[in-house]
Short mmCIF file of N, CA, C and O in Angstrom, two decimals:
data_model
loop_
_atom_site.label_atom_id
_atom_site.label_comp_id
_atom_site.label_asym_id
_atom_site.label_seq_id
_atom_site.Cartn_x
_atom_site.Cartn_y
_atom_site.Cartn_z
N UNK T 1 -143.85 48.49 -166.31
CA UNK T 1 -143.97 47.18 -165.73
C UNK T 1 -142.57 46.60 -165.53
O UNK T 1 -141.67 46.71 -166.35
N UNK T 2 -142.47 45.89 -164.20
CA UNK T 2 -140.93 45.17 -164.17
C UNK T 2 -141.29 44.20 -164.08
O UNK T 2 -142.16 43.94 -163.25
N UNK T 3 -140.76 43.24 -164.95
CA UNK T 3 -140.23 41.72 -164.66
C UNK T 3 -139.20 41.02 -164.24
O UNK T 3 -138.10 41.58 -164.26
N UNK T 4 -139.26 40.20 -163.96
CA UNK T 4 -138.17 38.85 -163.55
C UNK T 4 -137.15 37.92 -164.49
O UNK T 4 -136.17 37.19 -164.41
N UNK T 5 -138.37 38.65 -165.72
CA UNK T 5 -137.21 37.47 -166.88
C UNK T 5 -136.08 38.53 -167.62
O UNK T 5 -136.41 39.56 -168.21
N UNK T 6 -134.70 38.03 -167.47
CA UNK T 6 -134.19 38.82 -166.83
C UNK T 6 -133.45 39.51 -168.75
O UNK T 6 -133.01 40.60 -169.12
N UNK T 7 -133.69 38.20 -169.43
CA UNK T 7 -133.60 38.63 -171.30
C UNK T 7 -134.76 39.22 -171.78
O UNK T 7 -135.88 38.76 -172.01
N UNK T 8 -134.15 40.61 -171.91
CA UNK T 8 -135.04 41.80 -172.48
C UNK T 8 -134.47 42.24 -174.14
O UNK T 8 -133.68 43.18 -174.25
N UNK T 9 -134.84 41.64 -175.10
CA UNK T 9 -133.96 42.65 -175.93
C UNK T 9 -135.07 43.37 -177.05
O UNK T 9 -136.03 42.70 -177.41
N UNK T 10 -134.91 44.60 -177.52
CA UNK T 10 -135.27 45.01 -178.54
C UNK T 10 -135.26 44.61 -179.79
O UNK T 10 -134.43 43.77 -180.13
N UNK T 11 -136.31 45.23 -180.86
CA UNK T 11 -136.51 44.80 -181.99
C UNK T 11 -137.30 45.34 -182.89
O UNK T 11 -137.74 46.45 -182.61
N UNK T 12 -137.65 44.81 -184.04
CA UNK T 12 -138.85 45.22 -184.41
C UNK T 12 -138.93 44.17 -185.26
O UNK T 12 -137.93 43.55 -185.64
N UNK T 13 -140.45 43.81 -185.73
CA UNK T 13 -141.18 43.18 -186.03
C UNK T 13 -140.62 43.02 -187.94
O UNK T 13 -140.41 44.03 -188.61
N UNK T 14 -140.48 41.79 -188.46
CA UNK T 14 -140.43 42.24 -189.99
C UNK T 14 -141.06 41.28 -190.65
O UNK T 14 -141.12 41.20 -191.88
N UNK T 15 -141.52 40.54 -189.89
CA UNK T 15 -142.53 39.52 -190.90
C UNK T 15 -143.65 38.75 -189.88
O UNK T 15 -143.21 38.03 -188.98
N UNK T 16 -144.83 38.91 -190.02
CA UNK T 16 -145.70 37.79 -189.28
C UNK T 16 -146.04 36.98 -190.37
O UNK T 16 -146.15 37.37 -191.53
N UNK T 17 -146.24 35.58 -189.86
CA UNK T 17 -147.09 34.22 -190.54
C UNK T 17 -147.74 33.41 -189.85
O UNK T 17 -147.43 32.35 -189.31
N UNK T 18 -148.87 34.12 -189.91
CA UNK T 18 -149.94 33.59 -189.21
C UNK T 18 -150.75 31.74 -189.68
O UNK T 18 -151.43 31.69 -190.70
N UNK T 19 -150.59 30.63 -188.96
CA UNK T 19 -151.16 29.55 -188.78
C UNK T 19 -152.73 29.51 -188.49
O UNK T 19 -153.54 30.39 -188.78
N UNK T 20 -152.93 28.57 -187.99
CA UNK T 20 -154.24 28.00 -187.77
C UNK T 20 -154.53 28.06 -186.37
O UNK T 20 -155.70 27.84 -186.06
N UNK T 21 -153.40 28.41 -185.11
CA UNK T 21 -153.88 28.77 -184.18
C UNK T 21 -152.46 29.94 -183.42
O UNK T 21 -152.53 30.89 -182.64
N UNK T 22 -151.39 29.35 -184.06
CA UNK T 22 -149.81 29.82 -183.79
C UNK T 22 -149.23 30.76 -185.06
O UNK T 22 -149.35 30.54 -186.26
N UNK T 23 -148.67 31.71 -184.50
CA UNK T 23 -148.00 32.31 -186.00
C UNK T 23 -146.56 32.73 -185.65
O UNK T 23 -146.18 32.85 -184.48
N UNK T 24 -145.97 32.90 -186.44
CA UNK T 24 -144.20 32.87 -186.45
C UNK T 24 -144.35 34.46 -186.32
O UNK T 24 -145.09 35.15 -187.01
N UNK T 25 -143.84 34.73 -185.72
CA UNK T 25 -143.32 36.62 -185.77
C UNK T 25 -141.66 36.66 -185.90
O UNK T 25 -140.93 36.22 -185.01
N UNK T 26 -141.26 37.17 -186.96
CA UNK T 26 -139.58 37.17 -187.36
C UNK T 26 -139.54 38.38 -186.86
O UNK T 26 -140.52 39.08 -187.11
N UNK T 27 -138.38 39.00 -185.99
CA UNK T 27 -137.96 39.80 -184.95
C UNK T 27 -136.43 40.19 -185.44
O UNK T 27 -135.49 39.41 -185.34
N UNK T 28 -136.35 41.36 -185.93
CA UNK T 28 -134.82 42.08 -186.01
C UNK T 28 -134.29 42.70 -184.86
O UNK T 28 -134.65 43.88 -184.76
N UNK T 29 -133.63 42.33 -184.06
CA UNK T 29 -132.79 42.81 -182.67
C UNK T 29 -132.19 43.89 -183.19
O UNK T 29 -131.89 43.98 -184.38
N UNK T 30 -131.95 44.85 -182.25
CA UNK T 30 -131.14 46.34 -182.70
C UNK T 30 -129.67 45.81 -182.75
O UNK T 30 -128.89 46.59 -183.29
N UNK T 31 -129.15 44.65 -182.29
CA UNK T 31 -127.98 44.01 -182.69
C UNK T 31 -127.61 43.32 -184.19
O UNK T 31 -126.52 42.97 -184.64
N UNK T 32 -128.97 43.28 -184.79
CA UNK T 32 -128.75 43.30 -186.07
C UNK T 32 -129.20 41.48 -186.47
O UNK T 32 -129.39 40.93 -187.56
N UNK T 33 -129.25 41.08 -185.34
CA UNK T 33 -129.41 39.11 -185.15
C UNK T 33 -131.12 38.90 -186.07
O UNK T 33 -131.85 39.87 -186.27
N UNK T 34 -131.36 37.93 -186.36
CA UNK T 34 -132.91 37.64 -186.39
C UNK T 34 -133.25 36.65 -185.73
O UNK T 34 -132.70 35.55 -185.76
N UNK T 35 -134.57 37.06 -184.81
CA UNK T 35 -135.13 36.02 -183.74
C UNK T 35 -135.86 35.68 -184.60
O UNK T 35 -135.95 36.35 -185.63
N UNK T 36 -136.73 34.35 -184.39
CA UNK T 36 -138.42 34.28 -184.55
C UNK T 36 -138.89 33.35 -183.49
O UNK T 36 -138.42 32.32 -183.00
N UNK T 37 -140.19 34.19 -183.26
CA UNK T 37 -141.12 33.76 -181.86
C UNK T 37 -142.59 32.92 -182.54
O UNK T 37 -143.29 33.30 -183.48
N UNK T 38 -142.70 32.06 -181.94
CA UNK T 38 -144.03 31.58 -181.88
C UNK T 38 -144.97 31.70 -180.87
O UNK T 38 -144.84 31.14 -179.78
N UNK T 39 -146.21 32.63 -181.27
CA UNK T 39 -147.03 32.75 -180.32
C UNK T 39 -148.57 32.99 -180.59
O UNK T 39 -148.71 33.55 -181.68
N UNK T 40 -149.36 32.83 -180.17
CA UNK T 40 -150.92 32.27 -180.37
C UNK T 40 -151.06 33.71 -181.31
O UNK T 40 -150.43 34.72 -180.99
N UNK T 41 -152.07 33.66 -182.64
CA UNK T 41 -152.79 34.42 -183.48
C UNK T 41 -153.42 35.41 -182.21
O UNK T 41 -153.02 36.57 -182.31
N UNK T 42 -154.38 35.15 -180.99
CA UNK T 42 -154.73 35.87 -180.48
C UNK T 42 -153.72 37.31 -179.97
O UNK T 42 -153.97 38.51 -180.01
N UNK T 43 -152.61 36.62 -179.54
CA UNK T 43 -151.47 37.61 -179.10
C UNK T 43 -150.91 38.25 -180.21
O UNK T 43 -150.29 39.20 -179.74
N UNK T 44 -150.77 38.25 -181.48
CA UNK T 44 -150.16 38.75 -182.59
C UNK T 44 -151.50 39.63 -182.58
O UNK T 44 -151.14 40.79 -182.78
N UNK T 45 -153.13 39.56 -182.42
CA UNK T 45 -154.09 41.05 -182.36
C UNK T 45 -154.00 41.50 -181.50
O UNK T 45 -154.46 42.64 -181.42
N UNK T 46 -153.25 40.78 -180.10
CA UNK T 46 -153.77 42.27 -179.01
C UNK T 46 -153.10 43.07 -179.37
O UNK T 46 -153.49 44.16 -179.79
N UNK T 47 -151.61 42.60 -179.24
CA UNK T 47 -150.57 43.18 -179.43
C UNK T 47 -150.27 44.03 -180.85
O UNK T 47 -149.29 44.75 -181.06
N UNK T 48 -151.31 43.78 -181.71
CA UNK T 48 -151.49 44.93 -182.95
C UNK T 48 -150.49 44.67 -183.47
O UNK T 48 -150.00 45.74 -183.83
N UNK T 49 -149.58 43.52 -183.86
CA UNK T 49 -148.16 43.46 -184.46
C UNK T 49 -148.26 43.19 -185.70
O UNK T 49 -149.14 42.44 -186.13
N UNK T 50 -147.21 43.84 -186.56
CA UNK T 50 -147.22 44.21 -187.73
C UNK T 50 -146.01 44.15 -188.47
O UNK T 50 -145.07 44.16 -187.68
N UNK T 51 -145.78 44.12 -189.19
CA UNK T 51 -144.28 44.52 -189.88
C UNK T 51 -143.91 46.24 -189.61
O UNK T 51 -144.45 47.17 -190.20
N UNK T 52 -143.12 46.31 -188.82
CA UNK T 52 -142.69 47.33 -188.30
C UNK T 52 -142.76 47.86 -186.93
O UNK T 52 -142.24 48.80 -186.33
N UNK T 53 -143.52 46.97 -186.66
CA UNK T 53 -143.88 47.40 -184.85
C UNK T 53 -142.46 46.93 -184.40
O UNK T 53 -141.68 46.11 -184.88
N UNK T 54 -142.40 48.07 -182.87
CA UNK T 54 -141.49 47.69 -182.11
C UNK T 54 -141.49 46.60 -180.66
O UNK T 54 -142.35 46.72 -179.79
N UNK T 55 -140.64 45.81 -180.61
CA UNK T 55 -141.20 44.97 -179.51
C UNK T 55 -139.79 44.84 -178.60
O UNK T 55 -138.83 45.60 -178.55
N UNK T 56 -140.01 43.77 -178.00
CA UNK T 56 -139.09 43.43 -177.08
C UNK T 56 -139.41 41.85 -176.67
O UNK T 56 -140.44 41.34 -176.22
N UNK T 57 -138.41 41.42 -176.91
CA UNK T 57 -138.12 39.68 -176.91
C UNK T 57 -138.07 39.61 -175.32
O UNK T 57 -137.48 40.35 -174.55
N UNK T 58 -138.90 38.46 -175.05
CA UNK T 58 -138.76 38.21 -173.75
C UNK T 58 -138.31 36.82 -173.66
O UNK T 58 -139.26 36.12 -174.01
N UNK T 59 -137.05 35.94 -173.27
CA UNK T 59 -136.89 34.79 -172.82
C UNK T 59 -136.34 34.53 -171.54
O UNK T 59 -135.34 35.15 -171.20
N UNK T 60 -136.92 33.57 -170.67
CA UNK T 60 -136.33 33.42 -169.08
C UNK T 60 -134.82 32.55 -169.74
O UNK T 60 -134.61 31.85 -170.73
N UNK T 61 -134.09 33.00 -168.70
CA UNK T 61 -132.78 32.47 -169.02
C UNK T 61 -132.82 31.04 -168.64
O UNK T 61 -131.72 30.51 -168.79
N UNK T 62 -134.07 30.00 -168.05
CA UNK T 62 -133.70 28.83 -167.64
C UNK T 62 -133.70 28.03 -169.43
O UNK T 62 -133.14 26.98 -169.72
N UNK T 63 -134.49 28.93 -170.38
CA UNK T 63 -134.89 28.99 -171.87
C UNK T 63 -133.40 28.63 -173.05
O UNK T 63 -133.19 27.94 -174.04
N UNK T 64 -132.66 29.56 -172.20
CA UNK T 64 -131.21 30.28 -172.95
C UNK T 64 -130.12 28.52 -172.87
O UNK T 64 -129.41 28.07 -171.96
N UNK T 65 -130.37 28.11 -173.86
CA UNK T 65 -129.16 26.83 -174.05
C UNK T 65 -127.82 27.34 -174.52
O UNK T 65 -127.82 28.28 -175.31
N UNK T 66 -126.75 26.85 -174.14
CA UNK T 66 -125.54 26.90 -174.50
C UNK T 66 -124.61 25.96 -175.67
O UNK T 66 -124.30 24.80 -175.37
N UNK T 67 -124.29 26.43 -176.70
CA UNK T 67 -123.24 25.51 -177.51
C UNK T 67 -121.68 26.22 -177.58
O UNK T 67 -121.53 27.37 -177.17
N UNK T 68 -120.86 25.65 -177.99
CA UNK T 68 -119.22 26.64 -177.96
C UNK T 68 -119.20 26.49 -179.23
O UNK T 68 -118.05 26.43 -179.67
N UNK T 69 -120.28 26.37 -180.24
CA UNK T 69 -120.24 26.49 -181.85
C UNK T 69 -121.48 26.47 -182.47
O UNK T 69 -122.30 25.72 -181.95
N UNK T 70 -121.87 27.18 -183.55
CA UNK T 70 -122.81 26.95 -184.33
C UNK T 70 -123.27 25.28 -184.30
O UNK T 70 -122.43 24.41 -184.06
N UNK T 71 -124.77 24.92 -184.59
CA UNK T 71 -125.47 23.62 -184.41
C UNK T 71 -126.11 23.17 -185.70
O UNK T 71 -126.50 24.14 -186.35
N UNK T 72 -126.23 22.57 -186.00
CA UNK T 72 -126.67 22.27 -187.58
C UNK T 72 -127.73 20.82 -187.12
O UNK T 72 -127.65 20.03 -186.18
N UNK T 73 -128.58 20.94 -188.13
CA UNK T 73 -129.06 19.77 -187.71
C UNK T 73 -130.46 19.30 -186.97
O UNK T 73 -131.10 18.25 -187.01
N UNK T 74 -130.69 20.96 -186.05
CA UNK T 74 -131.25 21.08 -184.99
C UNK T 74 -132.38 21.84 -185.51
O UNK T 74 -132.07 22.41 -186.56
N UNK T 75 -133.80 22.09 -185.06
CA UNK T 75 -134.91 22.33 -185.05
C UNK T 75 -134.70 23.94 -184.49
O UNK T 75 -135.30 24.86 -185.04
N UNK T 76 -133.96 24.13 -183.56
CA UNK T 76 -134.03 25.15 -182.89
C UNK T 76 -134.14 26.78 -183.81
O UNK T 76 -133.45 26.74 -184.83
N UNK T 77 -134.55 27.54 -183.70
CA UNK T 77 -134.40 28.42 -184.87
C UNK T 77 -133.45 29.19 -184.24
O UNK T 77 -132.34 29.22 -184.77
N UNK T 78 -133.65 29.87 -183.15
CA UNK T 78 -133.00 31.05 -182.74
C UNK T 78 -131.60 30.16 -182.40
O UNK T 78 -131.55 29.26 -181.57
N UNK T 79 -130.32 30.71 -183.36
CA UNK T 79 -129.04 31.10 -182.44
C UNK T 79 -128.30 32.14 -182.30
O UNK T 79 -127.65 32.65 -183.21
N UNK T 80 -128.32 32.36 -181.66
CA UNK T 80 -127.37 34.26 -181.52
C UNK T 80 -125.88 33.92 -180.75
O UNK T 80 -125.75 33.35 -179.67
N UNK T 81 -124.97 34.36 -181.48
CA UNK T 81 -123.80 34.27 -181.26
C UNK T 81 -123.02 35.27 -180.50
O UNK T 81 -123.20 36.41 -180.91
N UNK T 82 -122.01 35.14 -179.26
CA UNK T 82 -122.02 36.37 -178.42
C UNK T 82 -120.58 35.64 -177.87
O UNK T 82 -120.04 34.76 -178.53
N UNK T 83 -120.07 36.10 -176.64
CA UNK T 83 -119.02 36.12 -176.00
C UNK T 83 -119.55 35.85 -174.21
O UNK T 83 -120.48 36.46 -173.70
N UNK T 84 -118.94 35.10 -173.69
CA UNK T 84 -119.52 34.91 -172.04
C UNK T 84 -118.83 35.89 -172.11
O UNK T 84 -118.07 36.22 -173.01
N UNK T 85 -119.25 36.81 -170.41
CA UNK T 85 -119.44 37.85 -169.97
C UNK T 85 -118.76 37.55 -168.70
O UNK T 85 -117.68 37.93 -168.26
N UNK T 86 -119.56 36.87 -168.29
CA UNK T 86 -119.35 36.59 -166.30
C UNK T 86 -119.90 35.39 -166.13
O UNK T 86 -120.58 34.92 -167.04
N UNK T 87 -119.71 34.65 -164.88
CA UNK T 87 -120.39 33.23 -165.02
C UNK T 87 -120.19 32.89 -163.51
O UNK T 87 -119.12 33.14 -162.94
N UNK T 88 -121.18 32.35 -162.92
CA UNK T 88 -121.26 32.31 -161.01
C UNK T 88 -121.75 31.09 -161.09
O UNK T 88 -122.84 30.98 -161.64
N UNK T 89 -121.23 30.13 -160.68
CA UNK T 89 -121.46 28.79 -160.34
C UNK T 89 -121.60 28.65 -158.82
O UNK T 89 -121.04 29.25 -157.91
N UNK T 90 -122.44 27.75 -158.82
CA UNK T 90 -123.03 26.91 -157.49
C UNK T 90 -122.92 25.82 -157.69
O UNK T 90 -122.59 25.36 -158.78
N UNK T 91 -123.23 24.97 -156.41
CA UNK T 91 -123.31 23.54 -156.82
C UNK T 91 -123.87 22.56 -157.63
O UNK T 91 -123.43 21.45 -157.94
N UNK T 92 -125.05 23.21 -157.99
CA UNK T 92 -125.49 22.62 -158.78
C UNK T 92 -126.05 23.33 -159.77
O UNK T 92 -126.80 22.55 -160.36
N UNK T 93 -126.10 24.70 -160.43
CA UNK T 93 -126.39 25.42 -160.84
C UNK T 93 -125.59 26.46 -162.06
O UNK T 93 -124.77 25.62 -162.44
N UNK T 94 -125.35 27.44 -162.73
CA UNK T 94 -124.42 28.14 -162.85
C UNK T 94 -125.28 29.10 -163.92
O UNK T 94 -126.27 28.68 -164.52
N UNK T 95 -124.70 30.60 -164.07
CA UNK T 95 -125.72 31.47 -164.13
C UNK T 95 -124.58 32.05 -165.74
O UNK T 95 -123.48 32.45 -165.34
N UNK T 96 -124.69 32.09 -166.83
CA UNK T 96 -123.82 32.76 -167.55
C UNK T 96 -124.48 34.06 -168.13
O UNK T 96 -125.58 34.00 -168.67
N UNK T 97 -123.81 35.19 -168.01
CA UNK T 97 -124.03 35.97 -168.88
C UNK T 97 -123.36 36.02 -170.39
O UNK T 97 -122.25 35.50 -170.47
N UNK T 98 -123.81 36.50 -171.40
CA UNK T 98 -123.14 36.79 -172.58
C UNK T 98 -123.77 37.42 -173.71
O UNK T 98 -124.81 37.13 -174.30
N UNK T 99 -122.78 38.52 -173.93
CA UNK T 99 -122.64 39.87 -174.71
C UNK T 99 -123.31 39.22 -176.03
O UNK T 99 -122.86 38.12 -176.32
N UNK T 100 -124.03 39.59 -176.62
CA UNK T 100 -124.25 39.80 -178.61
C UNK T 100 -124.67 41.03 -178.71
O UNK T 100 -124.77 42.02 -177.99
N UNK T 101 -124.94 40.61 -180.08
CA UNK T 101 -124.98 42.10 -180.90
C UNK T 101 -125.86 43.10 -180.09
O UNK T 101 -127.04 42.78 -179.97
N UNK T 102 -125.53 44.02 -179.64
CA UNK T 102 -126.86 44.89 -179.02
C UNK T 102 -127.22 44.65 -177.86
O UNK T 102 -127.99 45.44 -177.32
N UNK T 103 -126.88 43.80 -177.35
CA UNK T 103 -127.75 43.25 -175.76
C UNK T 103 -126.93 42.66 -174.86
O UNK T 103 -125.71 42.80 -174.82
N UNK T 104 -127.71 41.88 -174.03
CA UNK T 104 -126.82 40.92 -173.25
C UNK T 104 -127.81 39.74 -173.11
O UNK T 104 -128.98 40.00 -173.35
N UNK T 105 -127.46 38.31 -172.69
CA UNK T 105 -128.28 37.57 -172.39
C UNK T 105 -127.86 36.44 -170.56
O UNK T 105 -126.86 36.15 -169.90
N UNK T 106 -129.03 36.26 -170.51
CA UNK T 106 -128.45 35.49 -169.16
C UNK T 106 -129.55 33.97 -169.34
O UNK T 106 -130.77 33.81 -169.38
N UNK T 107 -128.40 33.10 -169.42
CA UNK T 107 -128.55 31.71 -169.16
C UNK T 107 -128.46 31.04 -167.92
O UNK T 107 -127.64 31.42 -167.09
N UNK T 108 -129.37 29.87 -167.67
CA UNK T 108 -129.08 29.46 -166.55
C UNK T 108 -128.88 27.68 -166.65
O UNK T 108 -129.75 27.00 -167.19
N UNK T 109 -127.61 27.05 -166.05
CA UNK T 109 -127.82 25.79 -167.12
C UNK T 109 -126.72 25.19 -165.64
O UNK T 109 -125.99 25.86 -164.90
N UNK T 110 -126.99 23.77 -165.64
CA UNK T 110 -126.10 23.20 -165.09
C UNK T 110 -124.93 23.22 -164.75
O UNK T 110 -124.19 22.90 -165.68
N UNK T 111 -124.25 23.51 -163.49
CA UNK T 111 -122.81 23.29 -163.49
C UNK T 111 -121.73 22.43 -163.90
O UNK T 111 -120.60 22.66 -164.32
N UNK T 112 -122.44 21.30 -163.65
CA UNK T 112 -121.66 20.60 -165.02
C UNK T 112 -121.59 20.45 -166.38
O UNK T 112 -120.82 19.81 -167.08
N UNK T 113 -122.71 21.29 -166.67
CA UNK T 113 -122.72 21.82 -168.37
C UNK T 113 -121.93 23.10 -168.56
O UNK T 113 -121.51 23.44 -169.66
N UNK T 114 -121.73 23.91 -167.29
CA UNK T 114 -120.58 25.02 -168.29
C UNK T 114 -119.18 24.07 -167.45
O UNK T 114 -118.16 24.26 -168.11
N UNK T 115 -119.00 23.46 -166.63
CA UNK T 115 -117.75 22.80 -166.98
C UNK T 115 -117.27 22.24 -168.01
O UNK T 115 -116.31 22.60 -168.68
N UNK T 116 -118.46 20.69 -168.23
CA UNK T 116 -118.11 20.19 -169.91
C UNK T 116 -118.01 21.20 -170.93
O UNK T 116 -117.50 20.86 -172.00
N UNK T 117 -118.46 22.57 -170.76
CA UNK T 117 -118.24 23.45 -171.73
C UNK T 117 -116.91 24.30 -171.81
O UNK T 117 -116.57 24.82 -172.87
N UNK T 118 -116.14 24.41 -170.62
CA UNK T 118 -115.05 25.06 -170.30
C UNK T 118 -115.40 26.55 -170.49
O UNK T 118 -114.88 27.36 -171.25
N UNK T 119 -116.43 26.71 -169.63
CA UNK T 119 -117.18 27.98 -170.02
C UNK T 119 -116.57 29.30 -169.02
O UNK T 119 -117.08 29.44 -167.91
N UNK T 120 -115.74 30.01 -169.35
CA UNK T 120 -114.77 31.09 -168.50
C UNK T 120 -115.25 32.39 -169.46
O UNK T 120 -115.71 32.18 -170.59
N UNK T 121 -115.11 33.70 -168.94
CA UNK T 121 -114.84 35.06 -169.35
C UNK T 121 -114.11 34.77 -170.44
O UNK T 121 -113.20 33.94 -170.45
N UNK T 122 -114.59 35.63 -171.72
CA UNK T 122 -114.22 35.53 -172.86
C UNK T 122 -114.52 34.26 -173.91
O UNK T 122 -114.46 34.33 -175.13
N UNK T 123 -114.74 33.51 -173.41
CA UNK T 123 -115.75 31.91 -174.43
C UNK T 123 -116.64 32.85 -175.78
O UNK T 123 -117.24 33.87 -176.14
N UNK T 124 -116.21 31.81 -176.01
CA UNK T 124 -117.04 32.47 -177.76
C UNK T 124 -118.76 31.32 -177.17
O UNK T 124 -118.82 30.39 -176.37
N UNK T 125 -119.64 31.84 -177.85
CA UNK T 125 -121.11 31.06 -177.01
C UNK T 125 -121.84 31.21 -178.53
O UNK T 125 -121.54 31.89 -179.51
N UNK T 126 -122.74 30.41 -178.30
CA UNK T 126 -124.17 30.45 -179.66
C UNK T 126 -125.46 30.13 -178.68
O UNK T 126 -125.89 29.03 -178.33
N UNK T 127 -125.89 31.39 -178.37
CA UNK T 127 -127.32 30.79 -177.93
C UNK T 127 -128.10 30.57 -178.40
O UNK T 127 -128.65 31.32 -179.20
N UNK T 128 -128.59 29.13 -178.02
CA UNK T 128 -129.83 28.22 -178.79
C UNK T 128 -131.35 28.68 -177.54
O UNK T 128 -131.51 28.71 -176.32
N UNK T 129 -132.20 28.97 -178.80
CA UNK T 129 -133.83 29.68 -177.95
C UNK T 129 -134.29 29.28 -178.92
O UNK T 129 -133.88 29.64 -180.03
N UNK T 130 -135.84 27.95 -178.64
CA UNK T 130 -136.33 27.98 -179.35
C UNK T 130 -137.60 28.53 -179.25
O UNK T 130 -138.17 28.98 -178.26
N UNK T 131 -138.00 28.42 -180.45
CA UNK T 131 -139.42 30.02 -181.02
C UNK T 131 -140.90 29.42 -179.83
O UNK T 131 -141.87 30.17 -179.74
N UNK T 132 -140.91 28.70 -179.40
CA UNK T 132 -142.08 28.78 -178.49
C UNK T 132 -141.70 29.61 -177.46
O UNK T 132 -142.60 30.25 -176.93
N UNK T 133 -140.37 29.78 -176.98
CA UNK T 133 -139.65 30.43 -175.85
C UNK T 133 -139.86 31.37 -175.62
O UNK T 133 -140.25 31.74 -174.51
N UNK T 134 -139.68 32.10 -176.64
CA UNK T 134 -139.80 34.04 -176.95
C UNK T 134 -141.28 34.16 -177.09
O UNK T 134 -142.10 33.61 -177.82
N UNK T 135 -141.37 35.27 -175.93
CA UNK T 135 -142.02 35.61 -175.78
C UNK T 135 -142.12 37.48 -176.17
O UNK T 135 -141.11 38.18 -176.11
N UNK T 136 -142.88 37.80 -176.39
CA UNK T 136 -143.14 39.56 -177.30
C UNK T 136 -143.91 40.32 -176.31
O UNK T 136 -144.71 39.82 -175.52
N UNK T 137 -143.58 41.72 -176.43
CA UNK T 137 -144.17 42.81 -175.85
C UNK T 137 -144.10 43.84 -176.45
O UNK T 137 -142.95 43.90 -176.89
N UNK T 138 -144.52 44.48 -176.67
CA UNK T 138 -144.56 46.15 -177.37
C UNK T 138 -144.06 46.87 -176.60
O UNK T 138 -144.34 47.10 -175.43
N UNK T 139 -142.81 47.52 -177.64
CA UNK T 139 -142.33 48.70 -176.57
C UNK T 139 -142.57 49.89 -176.61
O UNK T 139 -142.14 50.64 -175.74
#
């Protein structure tokens, strides 16, 4: 199957906690990072997920927030820390890639947010994704 969303990364599964209709799935990236996804009890049975299953994190990059430092404070669970890559601005738009552990990710965020960010090749980045975002697939 091909998709559109263009953050694919690997993983595997190391803890589910299943709720009352939502359950947390904690996700080890082959980069070594820990995600966790929130997604309906029904999708944690199709998907047969387990502690040890292998998956693959799915987030659309419009998902992928940008900070130039660790965030404290914040609700958000997922931050993964990486390096910009490349970065194509439009007028109103601007597209960043950036390297972490194992993968790559692509953000998509305002042009005047990677300006106020001074966001160039080589930027140190923390991407903020939060757990409703990620989305899971079995690989």
């Amino acid at each position: 199957m091909t998709l559109s969303i263009r953050n694919q990364l690997p993983g595997t599964v190391t803890a589910v906690t299943p709720g009352d209709a939502i359950a947390t799935v904690k996700v080890r990236l082959h980069g070594g990072q820990d995600l966790t996804a929130a997604i309906t009890l029904d999708a944690v049975e199709d998907l047969g997920l387990s502690q040890g299953s292998a998956v693959r994190a799915l987030v659309k990059s419009t998902e992928v927030s940008l900070a130039t430092a660790p965030v404290r404070g914040v609700s958000i669970r997922n931050q993964l820390p990486g390096t910009v890559t490349g970065l194509a601005t439009g007028a109103a738009m601007a597209t960043v890639r950036i390297a972490v552990e194992g993968g790559e990710l692509t953000s998509a965020i305002t042009a005047e947010s990677a300006t106020e960010l001074a966001l160039t090749t080589g930027t140190p980045v923390v991407a903020l994704i939060k757990s409703t975002e990620v989305s899971l697939a079995t690989a």
